[in-house]
Coordinates of C-alpha atoms and ligand atoms in Angstrom, one line a residue:
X1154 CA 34.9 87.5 -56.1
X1155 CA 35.2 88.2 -52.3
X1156 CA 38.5 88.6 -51.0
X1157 CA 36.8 86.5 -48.3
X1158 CA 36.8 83.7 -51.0
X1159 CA 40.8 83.0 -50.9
X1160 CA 41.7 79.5 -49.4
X1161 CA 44.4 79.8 -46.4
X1162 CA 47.3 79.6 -48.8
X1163 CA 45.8 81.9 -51.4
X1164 CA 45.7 84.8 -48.4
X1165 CA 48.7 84.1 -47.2
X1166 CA 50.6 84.8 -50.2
X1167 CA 49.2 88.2 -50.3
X1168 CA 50.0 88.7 -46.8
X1169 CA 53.4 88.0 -47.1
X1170 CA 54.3 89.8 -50.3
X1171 CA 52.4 92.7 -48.6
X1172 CA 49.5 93.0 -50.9
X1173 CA 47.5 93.1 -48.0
X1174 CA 47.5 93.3 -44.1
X1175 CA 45.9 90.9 -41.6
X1176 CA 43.7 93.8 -40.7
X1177 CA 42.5 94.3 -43.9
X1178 CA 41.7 90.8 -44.5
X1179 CA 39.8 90.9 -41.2
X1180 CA 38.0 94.0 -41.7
X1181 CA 37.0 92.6 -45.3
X1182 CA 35.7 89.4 -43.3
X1183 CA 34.0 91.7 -40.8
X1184 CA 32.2 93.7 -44.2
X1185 CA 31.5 90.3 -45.6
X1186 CA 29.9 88.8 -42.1
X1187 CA 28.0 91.6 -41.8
X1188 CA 26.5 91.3 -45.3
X1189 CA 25.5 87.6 -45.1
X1190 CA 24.9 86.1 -42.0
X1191 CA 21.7 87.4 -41.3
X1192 CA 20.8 85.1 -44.1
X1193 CA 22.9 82.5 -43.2
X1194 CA 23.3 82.6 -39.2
X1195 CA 26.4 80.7 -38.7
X1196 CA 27.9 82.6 -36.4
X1197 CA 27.0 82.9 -32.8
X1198 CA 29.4 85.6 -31.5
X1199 CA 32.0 87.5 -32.2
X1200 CA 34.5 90.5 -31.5
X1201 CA 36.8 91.9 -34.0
X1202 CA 38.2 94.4 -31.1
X1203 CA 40.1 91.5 -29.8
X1204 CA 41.0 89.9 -33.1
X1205 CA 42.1 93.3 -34.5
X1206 CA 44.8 94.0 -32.1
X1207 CA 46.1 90.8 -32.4
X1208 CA 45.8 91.1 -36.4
X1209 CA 47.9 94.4 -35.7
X1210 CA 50.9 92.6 -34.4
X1211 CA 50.9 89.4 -36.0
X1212 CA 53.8 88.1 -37.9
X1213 CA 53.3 86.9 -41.4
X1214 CA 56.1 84.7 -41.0
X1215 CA 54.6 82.5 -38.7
X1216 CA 53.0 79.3 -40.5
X1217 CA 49.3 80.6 -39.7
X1218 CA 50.7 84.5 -39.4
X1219 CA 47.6 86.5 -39.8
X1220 CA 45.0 84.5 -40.8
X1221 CA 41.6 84.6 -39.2
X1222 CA 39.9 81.1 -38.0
X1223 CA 36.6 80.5 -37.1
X1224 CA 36.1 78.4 -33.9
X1225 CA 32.9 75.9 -33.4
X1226 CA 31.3 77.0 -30.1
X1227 CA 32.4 73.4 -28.5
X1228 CA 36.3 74.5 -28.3
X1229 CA 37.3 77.1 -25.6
X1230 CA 38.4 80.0 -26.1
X1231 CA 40.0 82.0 -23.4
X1232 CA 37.6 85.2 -22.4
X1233 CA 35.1 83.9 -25.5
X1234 CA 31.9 82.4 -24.5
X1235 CA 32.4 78.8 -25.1
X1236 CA 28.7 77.6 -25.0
X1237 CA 28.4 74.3 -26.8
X1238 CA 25.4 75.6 -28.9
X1239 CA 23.6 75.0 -25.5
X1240 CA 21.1 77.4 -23.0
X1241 CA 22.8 75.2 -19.9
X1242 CA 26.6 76.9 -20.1
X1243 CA 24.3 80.6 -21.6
X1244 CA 27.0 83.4 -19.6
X1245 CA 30.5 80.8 -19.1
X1246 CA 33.2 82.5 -20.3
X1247 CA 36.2 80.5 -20.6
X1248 CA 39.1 81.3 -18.6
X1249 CA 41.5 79.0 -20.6
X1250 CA 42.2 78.3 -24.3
X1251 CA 41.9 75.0 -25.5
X1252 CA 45.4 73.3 -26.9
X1253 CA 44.2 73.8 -30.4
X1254 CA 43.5 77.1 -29.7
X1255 CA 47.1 77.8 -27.7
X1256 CA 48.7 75.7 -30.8
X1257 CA 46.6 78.4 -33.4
X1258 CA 48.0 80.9 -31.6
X1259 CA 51.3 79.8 -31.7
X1260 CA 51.2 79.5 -35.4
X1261 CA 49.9 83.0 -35.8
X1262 CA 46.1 82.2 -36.1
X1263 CA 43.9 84.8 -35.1
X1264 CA 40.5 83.3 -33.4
X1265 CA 37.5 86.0 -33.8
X1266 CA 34.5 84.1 -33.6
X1267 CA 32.3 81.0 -32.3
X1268 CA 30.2 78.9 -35.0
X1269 CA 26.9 77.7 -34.3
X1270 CA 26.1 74.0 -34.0
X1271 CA 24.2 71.4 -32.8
X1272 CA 23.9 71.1 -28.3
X1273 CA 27.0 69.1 -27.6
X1274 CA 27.4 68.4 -31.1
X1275 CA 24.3 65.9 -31.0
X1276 CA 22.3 66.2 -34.2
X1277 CA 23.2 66.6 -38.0
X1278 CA 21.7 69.7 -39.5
X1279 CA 22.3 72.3 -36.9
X1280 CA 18.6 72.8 -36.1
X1281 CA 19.3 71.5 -32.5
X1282 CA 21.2 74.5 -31.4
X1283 CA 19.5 76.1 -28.5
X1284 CA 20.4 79.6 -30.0
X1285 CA 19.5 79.7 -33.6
X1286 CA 19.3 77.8 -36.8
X1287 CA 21.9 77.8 -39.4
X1288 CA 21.5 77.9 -43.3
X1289 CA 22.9 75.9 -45.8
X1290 CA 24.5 79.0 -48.1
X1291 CA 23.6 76.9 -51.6
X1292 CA 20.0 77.4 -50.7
X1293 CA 18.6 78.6 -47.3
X1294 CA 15.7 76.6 -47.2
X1295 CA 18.0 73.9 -46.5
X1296 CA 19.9 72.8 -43.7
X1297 CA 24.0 73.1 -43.7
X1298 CA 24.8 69.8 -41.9
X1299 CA 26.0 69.2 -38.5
X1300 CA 26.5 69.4 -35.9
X1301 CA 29.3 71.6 -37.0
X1302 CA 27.0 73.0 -39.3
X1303 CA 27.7 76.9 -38.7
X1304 CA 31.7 76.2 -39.5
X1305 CA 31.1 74.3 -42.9
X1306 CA 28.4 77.6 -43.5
X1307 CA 30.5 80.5 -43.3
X1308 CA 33.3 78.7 -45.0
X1309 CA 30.9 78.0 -47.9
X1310 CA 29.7 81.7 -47.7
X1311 CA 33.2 83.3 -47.5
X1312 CA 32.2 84.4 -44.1
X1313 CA 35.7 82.7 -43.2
X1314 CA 39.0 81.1 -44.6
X1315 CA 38.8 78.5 -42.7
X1316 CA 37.1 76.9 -39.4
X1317 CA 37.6 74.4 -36.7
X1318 CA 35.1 71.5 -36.2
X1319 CA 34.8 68.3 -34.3
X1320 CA 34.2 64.9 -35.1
X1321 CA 32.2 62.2 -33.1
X1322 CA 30.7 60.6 -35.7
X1323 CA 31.1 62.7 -38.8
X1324 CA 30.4 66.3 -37.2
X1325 CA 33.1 67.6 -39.5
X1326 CA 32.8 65.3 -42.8
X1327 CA 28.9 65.6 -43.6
X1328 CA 28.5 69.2 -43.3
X1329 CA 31.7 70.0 -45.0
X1330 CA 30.2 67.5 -47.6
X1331 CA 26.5 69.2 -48.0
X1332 CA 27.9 72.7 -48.1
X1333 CA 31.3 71.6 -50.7
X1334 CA 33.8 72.5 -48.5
X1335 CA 36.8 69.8 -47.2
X1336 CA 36.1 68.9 -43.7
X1337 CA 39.1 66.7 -42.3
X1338 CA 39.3 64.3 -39.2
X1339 CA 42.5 63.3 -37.9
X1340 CA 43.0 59.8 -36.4
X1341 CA 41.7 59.4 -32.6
X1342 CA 44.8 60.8 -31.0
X1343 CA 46.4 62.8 -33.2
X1344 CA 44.8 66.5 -32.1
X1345 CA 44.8 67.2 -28.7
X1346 CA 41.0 67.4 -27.2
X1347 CA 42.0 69.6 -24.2
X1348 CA 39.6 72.4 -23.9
X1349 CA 36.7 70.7 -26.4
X1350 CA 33.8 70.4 -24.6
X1351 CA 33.4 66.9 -24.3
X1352 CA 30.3 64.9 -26.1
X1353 CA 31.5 61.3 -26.5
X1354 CA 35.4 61.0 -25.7
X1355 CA 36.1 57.7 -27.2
X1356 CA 35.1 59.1 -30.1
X1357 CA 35.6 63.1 -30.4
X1358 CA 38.3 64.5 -32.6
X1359 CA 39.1 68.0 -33.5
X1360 CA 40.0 68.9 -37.2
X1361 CA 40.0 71.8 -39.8
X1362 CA 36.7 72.5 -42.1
X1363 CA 38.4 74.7 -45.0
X1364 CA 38.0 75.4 -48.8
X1365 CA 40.8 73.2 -50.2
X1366 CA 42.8 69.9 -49.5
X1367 CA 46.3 72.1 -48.7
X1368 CA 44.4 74.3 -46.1
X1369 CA 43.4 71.3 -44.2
X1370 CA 46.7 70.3 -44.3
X1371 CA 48.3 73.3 -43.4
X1372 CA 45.4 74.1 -40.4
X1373 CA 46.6 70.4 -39.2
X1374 CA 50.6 71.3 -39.0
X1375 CA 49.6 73.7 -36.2
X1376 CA 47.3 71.7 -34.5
X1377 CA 48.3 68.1 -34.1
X1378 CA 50.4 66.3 -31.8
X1379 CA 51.0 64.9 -28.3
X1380 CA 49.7 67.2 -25.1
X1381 CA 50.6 66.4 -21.8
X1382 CA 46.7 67.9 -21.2
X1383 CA 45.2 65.1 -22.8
X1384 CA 46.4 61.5 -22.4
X1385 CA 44.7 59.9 -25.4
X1386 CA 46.5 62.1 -27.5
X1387 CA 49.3 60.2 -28.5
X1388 CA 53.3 60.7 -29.2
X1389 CA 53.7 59.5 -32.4
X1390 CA 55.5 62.0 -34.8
X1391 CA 54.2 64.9 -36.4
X1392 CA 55.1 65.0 -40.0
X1393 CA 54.6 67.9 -42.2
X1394 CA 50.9 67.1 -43.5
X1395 CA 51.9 69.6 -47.0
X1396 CA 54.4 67.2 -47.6
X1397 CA 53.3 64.5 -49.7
X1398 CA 51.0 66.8 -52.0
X1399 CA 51.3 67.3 -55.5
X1400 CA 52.8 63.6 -55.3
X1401 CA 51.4 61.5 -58.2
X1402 CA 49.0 58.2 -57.4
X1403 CA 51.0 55.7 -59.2
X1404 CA 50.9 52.5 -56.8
X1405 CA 48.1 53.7 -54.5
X1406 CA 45.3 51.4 -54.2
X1407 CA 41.8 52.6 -53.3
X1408 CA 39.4 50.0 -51.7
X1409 CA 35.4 50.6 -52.9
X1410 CA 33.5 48.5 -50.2
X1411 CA 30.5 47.0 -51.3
X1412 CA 28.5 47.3 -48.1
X1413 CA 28.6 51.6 -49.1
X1414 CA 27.3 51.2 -52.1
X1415 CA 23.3 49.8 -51.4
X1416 CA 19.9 51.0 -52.2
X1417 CA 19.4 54.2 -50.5
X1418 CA 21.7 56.4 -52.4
X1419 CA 19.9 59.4 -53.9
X1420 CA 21.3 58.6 -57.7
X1421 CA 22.5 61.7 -58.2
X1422 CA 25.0 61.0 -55.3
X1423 CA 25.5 57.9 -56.1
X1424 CA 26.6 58.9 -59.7
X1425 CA 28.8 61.6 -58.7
X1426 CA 30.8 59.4 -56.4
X1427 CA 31.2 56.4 -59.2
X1428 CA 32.3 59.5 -61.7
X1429 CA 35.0 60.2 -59.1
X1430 CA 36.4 56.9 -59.0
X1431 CA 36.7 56.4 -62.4
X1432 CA 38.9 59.7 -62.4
X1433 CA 40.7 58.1 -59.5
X1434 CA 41.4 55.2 -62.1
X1435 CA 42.5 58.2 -64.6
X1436 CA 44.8 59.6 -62.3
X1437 CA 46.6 55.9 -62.0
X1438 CA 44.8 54.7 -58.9
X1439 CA 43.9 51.4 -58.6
X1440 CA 40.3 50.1 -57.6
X1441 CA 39.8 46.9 -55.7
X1442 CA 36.4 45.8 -54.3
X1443 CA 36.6 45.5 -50.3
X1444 CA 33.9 44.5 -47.9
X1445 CA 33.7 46.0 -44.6
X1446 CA 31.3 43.5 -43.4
X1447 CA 30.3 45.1 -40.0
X1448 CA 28.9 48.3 -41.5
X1449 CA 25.4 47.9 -41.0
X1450 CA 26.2 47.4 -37.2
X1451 CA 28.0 51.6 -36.9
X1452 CA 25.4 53.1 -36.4
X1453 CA 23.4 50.9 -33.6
X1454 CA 26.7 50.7 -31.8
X1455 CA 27.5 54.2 -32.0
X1456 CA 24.4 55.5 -30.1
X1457 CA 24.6 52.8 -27.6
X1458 CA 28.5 53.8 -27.0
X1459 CA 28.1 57.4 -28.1
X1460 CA 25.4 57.9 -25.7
X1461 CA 26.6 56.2 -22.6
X1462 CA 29.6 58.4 -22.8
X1463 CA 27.4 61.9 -23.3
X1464 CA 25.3 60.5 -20.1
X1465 CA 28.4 60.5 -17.9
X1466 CA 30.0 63.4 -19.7
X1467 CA 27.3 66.2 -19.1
X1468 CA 26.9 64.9 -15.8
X1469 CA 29.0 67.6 -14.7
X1470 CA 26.3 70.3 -15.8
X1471 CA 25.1 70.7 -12.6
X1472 CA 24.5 74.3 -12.3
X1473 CA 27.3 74.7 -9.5
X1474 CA 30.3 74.9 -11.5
X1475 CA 29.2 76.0 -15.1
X1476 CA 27.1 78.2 -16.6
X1477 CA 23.1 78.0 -15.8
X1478 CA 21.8 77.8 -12.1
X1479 CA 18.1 77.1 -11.7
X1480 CA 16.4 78.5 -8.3
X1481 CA 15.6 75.9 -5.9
X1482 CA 15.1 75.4 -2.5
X1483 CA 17.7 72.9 -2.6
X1484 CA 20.5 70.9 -3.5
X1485 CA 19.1 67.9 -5.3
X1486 CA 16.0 70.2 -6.6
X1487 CA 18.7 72.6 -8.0
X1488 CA 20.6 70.3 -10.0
X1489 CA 17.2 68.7 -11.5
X1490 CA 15.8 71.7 -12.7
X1491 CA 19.4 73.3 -14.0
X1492 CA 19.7 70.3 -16.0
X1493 CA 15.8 70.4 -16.9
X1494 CA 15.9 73.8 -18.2
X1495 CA 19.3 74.0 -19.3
X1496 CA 19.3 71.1 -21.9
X1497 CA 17.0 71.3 -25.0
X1498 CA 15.0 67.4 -25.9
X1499 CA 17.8 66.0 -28.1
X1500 CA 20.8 65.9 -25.1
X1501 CA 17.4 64.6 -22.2
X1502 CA 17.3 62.0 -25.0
X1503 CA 20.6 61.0 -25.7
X1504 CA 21.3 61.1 -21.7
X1505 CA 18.7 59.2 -21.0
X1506 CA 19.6 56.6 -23.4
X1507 CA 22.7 56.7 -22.3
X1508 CA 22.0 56.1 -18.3
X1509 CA 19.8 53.1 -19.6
X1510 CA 22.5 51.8 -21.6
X1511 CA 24.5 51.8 -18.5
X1512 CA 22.5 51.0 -15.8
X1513 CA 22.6 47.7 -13.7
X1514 CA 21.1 44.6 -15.9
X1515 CA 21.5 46.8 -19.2
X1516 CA 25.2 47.0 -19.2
X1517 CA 26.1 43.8 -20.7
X1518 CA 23.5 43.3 -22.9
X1519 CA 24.0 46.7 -24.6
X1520 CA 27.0 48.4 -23.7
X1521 CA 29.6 45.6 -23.6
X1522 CA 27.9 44.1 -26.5
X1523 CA 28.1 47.1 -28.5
X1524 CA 32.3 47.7 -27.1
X1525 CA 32.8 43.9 -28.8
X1526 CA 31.0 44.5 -32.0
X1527 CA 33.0 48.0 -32.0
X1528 CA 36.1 45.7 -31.7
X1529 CA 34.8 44.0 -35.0
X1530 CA 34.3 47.3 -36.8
X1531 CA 37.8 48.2 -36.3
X1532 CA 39.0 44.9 -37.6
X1533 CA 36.8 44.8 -40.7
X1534 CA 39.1 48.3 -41.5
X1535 CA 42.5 46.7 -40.6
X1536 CA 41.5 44.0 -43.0
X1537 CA 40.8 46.1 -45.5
X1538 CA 44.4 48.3 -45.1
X1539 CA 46.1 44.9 -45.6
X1540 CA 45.2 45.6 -49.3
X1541 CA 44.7 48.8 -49.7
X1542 CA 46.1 52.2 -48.9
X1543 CA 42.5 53.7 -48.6
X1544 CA 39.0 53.8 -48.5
X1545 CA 36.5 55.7 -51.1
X1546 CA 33.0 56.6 -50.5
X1547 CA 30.0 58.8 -50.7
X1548 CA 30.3 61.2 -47.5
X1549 CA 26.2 60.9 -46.9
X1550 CA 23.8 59.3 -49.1
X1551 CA 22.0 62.3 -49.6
X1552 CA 22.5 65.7 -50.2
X1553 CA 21.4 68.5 -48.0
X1554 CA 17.6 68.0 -46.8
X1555 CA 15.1 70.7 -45.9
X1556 CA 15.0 73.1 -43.0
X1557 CA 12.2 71.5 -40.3
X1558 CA 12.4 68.1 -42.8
X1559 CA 13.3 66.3 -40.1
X1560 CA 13.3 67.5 -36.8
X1561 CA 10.3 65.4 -35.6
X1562 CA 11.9 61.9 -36.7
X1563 CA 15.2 61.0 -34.7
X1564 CA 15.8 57.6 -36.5
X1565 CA 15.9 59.1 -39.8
X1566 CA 18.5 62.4 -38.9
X1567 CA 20.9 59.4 -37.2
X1568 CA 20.8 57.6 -40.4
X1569 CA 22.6 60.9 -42.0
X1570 CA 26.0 59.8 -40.6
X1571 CA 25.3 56.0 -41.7
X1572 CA 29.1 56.7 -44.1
X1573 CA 30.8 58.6 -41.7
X1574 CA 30.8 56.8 -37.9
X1575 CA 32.3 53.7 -38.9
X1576 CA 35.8 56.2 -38.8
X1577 CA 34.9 57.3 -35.6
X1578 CA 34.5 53.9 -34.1
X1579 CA 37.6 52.1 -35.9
X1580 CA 39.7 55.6 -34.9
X1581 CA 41.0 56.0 -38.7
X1582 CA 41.3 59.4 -40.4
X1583 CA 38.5 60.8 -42.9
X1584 CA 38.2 63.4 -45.4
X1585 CA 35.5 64.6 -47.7
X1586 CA 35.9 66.9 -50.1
X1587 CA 33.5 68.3 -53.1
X1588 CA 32.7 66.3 -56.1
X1589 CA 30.2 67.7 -57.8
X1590 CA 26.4 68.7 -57.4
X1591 CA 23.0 67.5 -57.3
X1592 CA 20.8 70.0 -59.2
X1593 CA 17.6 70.4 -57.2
X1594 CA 14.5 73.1 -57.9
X1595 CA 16.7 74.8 -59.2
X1596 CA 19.5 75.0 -57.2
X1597 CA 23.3 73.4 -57.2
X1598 CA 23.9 71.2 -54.0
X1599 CA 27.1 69.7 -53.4
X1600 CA 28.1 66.3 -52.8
X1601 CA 30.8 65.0 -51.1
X1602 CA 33.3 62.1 -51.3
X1603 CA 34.4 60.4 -48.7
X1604 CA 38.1 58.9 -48.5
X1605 CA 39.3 57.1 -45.0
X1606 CA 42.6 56.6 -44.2
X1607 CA 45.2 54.2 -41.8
X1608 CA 45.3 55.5 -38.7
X1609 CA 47.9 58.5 -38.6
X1610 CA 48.6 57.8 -42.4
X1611 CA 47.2 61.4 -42.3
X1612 CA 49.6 62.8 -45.1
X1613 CA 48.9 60.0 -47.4
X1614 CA 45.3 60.6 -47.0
X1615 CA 45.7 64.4 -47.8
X1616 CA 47.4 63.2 -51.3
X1617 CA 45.2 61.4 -51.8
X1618 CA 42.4 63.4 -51.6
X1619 CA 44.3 66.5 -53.3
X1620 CA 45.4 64.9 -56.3
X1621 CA 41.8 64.3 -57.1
X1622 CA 41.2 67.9 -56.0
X1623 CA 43.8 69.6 -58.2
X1624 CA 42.6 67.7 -61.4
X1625 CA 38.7 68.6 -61.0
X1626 CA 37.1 72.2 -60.4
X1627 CA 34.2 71.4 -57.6
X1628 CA 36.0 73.1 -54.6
X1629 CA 36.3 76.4 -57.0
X1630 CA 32.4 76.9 -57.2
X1631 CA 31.5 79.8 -55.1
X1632 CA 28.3 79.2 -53.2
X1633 CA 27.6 83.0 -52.9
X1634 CA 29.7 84.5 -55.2
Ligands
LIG1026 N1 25.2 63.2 -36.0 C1 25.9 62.4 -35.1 C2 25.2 62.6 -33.8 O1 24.3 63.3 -33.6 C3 27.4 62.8 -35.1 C4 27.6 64.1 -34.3 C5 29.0 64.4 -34.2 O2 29.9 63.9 -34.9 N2 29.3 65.3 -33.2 O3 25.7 62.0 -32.8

């Protein structure tokens, strides 16, 4: 096994008993990169010159003390290209590190590289990155998920310990899900989105990708919490997200809503996900039936609110203050053709959606509309918490699909988050984590449970999810060993 292969706390252990040094563990990282990612191509950049001197001095002490994190290209990283996976900010550097970033820092985390992903996070398989195309490391004719496809990827191939990712609509949760790694989203509010390149900011949260339920945790401790940089982040305490694990499930209810278990489900998927929730009921869970009756509504609402937000968001792409300037022989004609060259056909979509959405005589019937029925998303979820203490569900309905399967057919890639942006509307807290795998021409593909959680009930959703984790062996299979 790679010494790449150790979760956060695994590494960590060794650091600090001095079986190993942060620079060793980042030149073994640097070997292993250099090894796989021409197969896998989850990274976009990145500089161990930097990271090493920082890996010289760091303090094992610290809660994140030496331990390399790789960064999706949407979060800023001072003197890092921060590029959003997109040909329109090609050449910005950012001159300031994101909070999450400042907050890694502070912990002892050592950034060292950017992760490819889908333009502004808009997609689900990575394959709309204007750069390159990532592979899922199970089988590389597949895709890895998205958009923060290239994070879940070199956590699955070792490339990393752990990653950061963002959520709009299950960014984090379906890639982590299609390669079996955990991929956590906090509550709306809980991490700070300061420095994240915004895609839809009702909806966008930041949160680990990592190899097991503890490493989210622990990746969470450094990064949550109120910033005076971002005013939707919100001042509720910070608990210590470790501290509830290993904490038995006697008493906890788990809520199965019927409107997540329909035709549709590849049965593999759907097996695996019933298998778990018997072994919930093993572990003393107990299952209740719920209905979340708005469900079949997520995922029209989200790209009517979704894209309205993107339209006005990446209106500041105007090739004056960021990134790519188009010749022109003026002002108006310059900002046209930055934004026509500069933007690749899913982001003209989704903006032009967006404006339409938006526009004078449109505004009510979609957009409001879609803000109300949002309204009754969220309720269908506080309904449901009246009874129980969480949700459980298949992460996608599907396991990873084909490289190019696709790419021609919009409607079908937005139905891979159909599980996963109900959480993003409502604001609650998600995990998936591995639970087993689909065996397919003769390859093992993961699939991924889904658990959702009260909003900033985060630590009881991490208990959850781990005492289900720590009494199966999914999230030990090595998909490159
Ligand atoms: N796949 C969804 C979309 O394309 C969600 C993306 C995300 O969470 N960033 O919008």
């Amino acid at each position: 096994m790679s010494l790449t292969a150790l979760s956060i706390a695994d590494l960590q252990e060794k650091l600090r008993a001095g079986e190993l040094s942060p620079l060793e563990a980042l030149n073994s990282l640097e070997d292993r990169i250099a090894q796989v990612d021409s197969r896998i191509g989850g990274y976009l950049w990145r500089d161990f010159e930097v990271a090493k001197k920082f890996a010289a001095e760091a303090d094992v002490s610290l809660p994140l003390g030496g331990v390399p994190i790789a960064i999706k290209d949407a979060i800023n990283v001072q003197g890092e290209p921060s590029m959003s996976a997109s040909k329109i900010l090609k050449g910005y550097i950012s001159p300031y590190d994101a909070t999450v970033i400042a907050r890694l820092r502070a912990a002892g985390a050592i950034p060292f590289g950017r992760t490819n992903m889908d333009e502004f996070a808009m997609g689900s398989s990575t394959e709309n990155s204007a750069f390159q195309k990532t592979f899922n490391p199970w089988d590389i004719s597949r895709i890895p998920g998205g958009s923060s496809g290239g994070s879940a990827a070199v956590v699955a191939a070792d490339e990393a310990f752990a990653a950061l990712g963002s959520d709009t609509g299950g960014s984090i949760r379906q890639p982590a899900a299609l390669c079996g790694c955990v991929g956590f989203k906090p509550s709306y509010g809980r991490v700070s989105r300061f420095g994240l390149i915004a895609f839809a900011s009702s909806l966008d949260q930041i949160g680990p990708i990592t190899k097991t339920v503890r490493d989210s945790a622990l990746v969470m401790n450094a990064i949550a919490g109120k910033d005076a940089h971002d005013s939707t982040s919100l001042d509720e305490p910070v608990p210590d997200f470790t501290a509830q694990l290993g904490q038995d499930l006697k008493g906890v209810r788990l809520g199965m809503p019927r409107e997540y278990f329909i035709d549709g489900i590849e049965p593999n998927v759907d097996a695996a996900i019933r298998t778990a929730i018997k072994h919930y009921e093993s572990l003393g869970a107990e299952i209740v039936e719920v209905s979340l009756p708005h469900t079949e509504h997520a995922v029209g609402v989200y790209y009517i609110i979704a894209t309205a937000e993107a339209s006005a968001n990446l209106a500041r792409f105007d090739g004056v203050r960021y990134g790519h300037r188009a010749q022109a022989p003026n002002l108006i004609e310059q900002y046209g053709r930055t934004r026509e060259e500069g933007f690749g056909p899913e982001v003209k979509r989704r903006i032009i959606l967006g404006t339409y959405v938006l526009s004078s005589g449109y505004r009510d019937a979609y957009y409001l509309q879609a803000q109300k029925v949002r309204t009754l998303i969220r309720r269908d979820f506080t309904e449901a918490f009246k009874t129980v203490d969480a949700i459980i569900c298949p992460t996608t309905a599907e396991v990873a699909f084909k490289v190019g399967e696709r790419s021609d057919d919009p409607l079908k890639m937005y139905l891979a988050d159909i599980f996963t942006i109900a959480a993003n509307l409502a604001g609650i807290c998600g995990i998936s984590l591995p639970c087993g795998f689909a065996n397919v021409d003769g390859k093992q593909l993961p699939i991924g449970l889904q658990l959702l959680g009260k909003p900033f009930e985060e630590a009881e959703l991490l208990k959850i999810a781990h005492a289900y984790e720590q009494s199966t062996s999914w999230h030990q299979s090595r998909a490159m060993a």
